[in-house]
PDB file of C-alpha atoms in Angstrom:
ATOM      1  CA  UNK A1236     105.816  88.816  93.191  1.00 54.00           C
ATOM      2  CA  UNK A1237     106.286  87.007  96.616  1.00 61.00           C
ATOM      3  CA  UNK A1238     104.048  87.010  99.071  1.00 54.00           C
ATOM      4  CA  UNK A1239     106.076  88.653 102.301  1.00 66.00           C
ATOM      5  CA  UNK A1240     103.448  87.279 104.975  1.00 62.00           C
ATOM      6  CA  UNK A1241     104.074  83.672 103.965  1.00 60.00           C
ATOM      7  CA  UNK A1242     107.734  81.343 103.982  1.00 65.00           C
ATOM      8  CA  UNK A1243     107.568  78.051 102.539  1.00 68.00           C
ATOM      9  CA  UNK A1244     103.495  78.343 102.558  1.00 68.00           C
ATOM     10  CA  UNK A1245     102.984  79.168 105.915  1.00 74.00           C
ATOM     11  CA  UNK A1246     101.998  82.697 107.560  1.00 72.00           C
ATOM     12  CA  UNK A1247     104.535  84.679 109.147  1.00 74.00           C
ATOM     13  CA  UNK A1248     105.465  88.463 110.949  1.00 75.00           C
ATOM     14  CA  UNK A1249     107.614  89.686 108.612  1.00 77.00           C
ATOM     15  CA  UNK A1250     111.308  90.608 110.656  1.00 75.00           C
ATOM     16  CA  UNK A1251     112.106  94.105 110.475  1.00 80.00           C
ATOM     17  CA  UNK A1252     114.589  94.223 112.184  1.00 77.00           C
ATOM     18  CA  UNK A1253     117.178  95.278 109.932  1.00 78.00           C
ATOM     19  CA  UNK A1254     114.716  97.825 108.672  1.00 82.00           C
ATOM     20  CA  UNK A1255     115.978 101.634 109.763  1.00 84.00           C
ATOM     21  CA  UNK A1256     113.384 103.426 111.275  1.00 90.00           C
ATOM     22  CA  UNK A1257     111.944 106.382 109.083  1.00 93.00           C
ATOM     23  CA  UNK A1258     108.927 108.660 108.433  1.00 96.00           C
ATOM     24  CA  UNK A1259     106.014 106.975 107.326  1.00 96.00           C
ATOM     25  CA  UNK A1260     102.280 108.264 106.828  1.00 98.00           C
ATOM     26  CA  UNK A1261      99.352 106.648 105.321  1.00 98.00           C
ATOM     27  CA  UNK A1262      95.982 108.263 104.564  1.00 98.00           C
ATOM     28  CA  UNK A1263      92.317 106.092 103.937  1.00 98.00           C
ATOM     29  CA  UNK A1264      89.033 106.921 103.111  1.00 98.00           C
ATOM     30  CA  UNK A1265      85.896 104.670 103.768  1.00 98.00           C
ATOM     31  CA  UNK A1266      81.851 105.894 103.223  1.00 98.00           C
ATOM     32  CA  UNK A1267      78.415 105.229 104.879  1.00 98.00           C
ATOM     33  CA  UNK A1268      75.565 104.953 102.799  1.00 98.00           C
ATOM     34  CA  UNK A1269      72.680 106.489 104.287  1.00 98.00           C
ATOM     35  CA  UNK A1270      68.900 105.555 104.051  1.00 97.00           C
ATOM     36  CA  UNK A1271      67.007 108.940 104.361  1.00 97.00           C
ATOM     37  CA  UNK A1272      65.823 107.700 107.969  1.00 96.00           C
ATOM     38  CA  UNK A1273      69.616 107.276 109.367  1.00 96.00           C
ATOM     39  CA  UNK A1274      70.279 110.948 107.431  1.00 96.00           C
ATOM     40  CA  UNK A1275      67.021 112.230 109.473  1.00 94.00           C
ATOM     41  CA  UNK A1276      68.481 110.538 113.002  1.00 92.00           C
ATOM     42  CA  UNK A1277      71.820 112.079 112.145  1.00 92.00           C
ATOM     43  CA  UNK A1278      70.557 115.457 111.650  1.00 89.00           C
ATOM     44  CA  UNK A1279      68.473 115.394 114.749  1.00 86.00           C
ATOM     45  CA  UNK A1280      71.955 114.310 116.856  1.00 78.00           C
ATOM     46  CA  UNK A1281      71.341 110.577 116.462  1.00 68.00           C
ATOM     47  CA  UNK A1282      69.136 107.832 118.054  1.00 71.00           C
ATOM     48  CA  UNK A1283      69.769 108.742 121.878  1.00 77.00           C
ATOM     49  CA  UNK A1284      73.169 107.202 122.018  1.00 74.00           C
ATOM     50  CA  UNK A1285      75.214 110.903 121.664  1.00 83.00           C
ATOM     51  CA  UNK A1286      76.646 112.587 118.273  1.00 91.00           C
ATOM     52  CA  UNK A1287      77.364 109.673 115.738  1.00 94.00           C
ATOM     53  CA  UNK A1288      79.956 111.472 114.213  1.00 96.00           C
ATOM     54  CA  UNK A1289      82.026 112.384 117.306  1.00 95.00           C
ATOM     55  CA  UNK A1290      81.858 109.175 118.862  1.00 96.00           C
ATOM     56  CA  UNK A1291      83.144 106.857 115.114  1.00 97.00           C
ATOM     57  CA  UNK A1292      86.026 109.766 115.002  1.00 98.00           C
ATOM     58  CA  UNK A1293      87.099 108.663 118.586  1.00 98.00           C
ATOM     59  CA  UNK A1294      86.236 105.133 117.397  1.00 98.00           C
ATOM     60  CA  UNK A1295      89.082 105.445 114.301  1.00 98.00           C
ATOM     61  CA  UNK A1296      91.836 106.749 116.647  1.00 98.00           C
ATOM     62  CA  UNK A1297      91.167 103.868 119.208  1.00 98.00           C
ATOM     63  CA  UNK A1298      91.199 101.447 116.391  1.00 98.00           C
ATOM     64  CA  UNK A1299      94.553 102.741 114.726  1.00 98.00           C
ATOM     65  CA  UNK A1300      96.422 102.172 117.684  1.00 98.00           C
ATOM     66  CA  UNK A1301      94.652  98.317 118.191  1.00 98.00           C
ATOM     67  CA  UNK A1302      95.491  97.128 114.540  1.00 98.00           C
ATOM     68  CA  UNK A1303      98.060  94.820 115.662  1.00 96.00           C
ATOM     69  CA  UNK A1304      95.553  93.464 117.717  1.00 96.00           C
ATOM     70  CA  UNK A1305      92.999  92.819 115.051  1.00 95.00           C
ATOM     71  CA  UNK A1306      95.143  91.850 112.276  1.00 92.00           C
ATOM     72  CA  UNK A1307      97.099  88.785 112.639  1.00 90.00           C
ATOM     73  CA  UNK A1308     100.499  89.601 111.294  1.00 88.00           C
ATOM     74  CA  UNK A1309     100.676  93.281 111.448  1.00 91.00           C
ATOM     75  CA  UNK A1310     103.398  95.294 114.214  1.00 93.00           C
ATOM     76  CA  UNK A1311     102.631  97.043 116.775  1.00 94.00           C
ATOM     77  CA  UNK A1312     103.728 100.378 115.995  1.00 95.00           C
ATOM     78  CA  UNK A1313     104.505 103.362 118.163  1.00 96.00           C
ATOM     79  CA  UNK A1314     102.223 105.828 115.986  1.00 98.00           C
ATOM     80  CA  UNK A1315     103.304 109.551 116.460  1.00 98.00           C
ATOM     81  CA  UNK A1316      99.778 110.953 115.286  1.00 98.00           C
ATOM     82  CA  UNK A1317      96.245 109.935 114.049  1.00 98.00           C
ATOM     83  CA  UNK A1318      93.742 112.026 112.649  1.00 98.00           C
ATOM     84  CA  UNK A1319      90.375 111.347 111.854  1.00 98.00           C
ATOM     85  CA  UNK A1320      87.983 113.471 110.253  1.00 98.00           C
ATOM     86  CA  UNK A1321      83.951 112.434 109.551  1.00 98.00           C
ATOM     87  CA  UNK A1322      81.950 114.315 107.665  1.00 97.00           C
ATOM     88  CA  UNK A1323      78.670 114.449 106.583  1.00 97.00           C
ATOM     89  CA  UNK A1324      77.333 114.817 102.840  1.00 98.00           C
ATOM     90  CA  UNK A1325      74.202 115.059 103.044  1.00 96.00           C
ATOM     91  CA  UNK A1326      74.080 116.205  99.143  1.00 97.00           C
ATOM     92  CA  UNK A1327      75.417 112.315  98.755  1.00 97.00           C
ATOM     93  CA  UNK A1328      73.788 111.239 101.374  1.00 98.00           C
ATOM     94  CA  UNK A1329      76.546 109.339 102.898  1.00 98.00           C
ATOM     95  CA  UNK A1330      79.348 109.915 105.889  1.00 98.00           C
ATOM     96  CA  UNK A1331      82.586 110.205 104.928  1.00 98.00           C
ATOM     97  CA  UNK A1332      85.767 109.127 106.654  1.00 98.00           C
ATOM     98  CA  UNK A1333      89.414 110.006 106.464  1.00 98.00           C
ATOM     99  CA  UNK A1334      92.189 108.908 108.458  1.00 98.00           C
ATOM    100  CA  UNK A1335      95.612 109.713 108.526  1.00 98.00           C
ATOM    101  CA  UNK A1336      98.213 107.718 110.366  1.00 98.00           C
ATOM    102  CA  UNK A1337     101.794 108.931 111.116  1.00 98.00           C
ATOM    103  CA  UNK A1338     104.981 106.718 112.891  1.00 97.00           C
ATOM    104  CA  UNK A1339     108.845 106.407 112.919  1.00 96.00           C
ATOM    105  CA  UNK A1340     109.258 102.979 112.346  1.00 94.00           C
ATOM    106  CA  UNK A1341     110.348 100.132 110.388  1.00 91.00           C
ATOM    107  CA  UNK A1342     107.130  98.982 108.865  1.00 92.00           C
ATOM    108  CA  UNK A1343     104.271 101.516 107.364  1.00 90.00           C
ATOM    109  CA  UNK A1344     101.011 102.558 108.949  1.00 96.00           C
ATOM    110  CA  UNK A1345      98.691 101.746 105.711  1.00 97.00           C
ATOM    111  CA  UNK A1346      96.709  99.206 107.933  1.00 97.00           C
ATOM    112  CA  UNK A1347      96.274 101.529 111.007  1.00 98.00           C
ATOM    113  CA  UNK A1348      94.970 103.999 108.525  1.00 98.00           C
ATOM    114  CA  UNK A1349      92.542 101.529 106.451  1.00 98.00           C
ATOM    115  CA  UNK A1350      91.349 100.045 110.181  1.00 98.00           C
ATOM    116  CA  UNK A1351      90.426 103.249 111.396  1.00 98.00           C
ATOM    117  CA  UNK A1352      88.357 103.670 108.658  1.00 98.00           C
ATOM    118  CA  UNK A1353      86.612 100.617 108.596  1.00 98.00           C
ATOM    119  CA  UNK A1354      85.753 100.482 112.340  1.00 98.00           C
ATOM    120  CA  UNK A1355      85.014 104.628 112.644  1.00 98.00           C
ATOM    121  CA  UNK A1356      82.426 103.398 109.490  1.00 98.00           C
ATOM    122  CA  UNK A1357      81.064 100.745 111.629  1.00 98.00           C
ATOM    123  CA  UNK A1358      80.465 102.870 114.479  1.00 97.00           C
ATOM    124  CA  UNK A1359      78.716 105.086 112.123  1.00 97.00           C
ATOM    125  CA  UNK A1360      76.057 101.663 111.484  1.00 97.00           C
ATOM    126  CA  UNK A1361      75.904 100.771 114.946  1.00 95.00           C
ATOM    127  CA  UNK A1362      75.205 104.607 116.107  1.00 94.00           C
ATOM    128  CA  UNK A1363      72.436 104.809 113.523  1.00 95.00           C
ATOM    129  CA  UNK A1364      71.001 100.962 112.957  1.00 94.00           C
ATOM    130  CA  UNK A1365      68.078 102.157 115.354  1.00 92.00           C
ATOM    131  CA  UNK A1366      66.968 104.345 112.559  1.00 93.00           C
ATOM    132  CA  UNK A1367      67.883 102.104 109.894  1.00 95.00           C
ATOM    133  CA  UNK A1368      69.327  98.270 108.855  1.00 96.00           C
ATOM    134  CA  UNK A1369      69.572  99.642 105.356  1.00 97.00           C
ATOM    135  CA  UNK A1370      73.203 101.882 105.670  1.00 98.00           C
ATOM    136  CA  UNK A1371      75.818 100.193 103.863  1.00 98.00           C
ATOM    137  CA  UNK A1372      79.318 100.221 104.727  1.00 98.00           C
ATOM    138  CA  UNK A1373      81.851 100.772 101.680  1.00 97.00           C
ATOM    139  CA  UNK A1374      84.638 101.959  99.570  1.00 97.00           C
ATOM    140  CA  UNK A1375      87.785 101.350 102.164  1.00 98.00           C
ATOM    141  CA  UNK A1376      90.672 101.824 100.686  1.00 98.00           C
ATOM    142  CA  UNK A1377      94.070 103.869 101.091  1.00 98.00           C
ATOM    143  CA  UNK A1378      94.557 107.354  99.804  1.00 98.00           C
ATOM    144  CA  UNK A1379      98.405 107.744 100.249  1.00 98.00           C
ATOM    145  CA  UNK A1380     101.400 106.427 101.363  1.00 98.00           C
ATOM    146  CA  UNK A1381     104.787 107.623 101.985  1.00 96.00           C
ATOM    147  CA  UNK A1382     108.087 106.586 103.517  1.00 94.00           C
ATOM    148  CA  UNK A1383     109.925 103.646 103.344  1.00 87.00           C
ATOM    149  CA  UNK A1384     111.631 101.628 100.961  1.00 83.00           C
ATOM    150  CA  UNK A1385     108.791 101.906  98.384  1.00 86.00           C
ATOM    151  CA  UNK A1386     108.598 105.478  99.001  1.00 89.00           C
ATOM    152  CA  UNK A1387     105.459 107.528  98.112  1.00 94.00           C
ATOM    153  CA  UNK A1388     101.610 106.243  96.586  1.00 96.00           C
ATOM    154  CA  UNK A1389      98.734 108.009  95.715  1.00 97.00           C
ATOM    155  CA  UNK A1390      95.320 106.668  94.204  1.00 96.00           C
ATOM    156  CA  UNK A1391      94.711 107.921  90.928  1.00 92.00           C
ATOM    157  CA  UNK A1392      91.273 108.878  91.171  1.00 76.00           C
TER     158      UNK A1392
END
């Protein structure tokens, strides 16, 4: 299998340009592992700083549409919608995250999904590393793909 990010060794932005532009979505998950004094702050509303929750949800769709920014040889894409949900399972004790990312483009939105993740996630740590150093960051990785020339993905879980 080649390596599309990389000609004669070196990195490149793959062209696209004869790509047609279709339908693409891309769904991730990521988790916070809580320490029962972060799941105590987060019950209570958090450590002062406003709703941890809210704020790494508005964190993930601020992130999806910077991913070009933070990843070297990803597009900027026009993305049509992004979605992020964060829960709480506090059976599990652990945040969960989902994004979904939707364009019309040449090139997929699995990395605007998988970002959004990550950095909602993080947000969740920094929101609550007042309570505790201890939360651990994990498990980010895409759901679902679909559009494209590879057409559609799911994780077998």
């Amino acid at each position: 299998m080649d390596l599309t990010h990389f000609q004669d060794g070196r990195p490149r932005m793959v062209d696209v340009t004869e790509k047609p532009e279709t339908f693409r979505t891309a769904t991730a998950e990521a988790f916070v592992e809580l320490t029962e004094e972060a799941l105590s702050a987060l019950e209570k509303g958090g450590v002062g700083k406003g709703d941890p929750l809210v704020v790494a949800q508005l964190a993930g769709i601020l992130a999806a549409k910077k991913t070009a920014d933070l990843i070297p040889l990803c597009h900027p894409l026009p993305l049509t919608g992004v979605e992020v949900r964060v829960e709480l399972l506090k059976e599990e004790k652990r945040v969960r995250i989902e994004a979904t990312v939707k364009t019309k483009a040449e090139t997929g939105v699995e990395m605007e999904a998988m970002t959004a993740c990550a950095v909602a996630a993080l947000t969740v740590y920094d929101m609550l590393k007042a309570a505790s150093k201890g939360l651990v960051v994990s498990q980010v990785r895409l759901l679902h793909k679909a559009g494209g020339k590879s057409g559609e993905w799911r994780r077998e879980q």
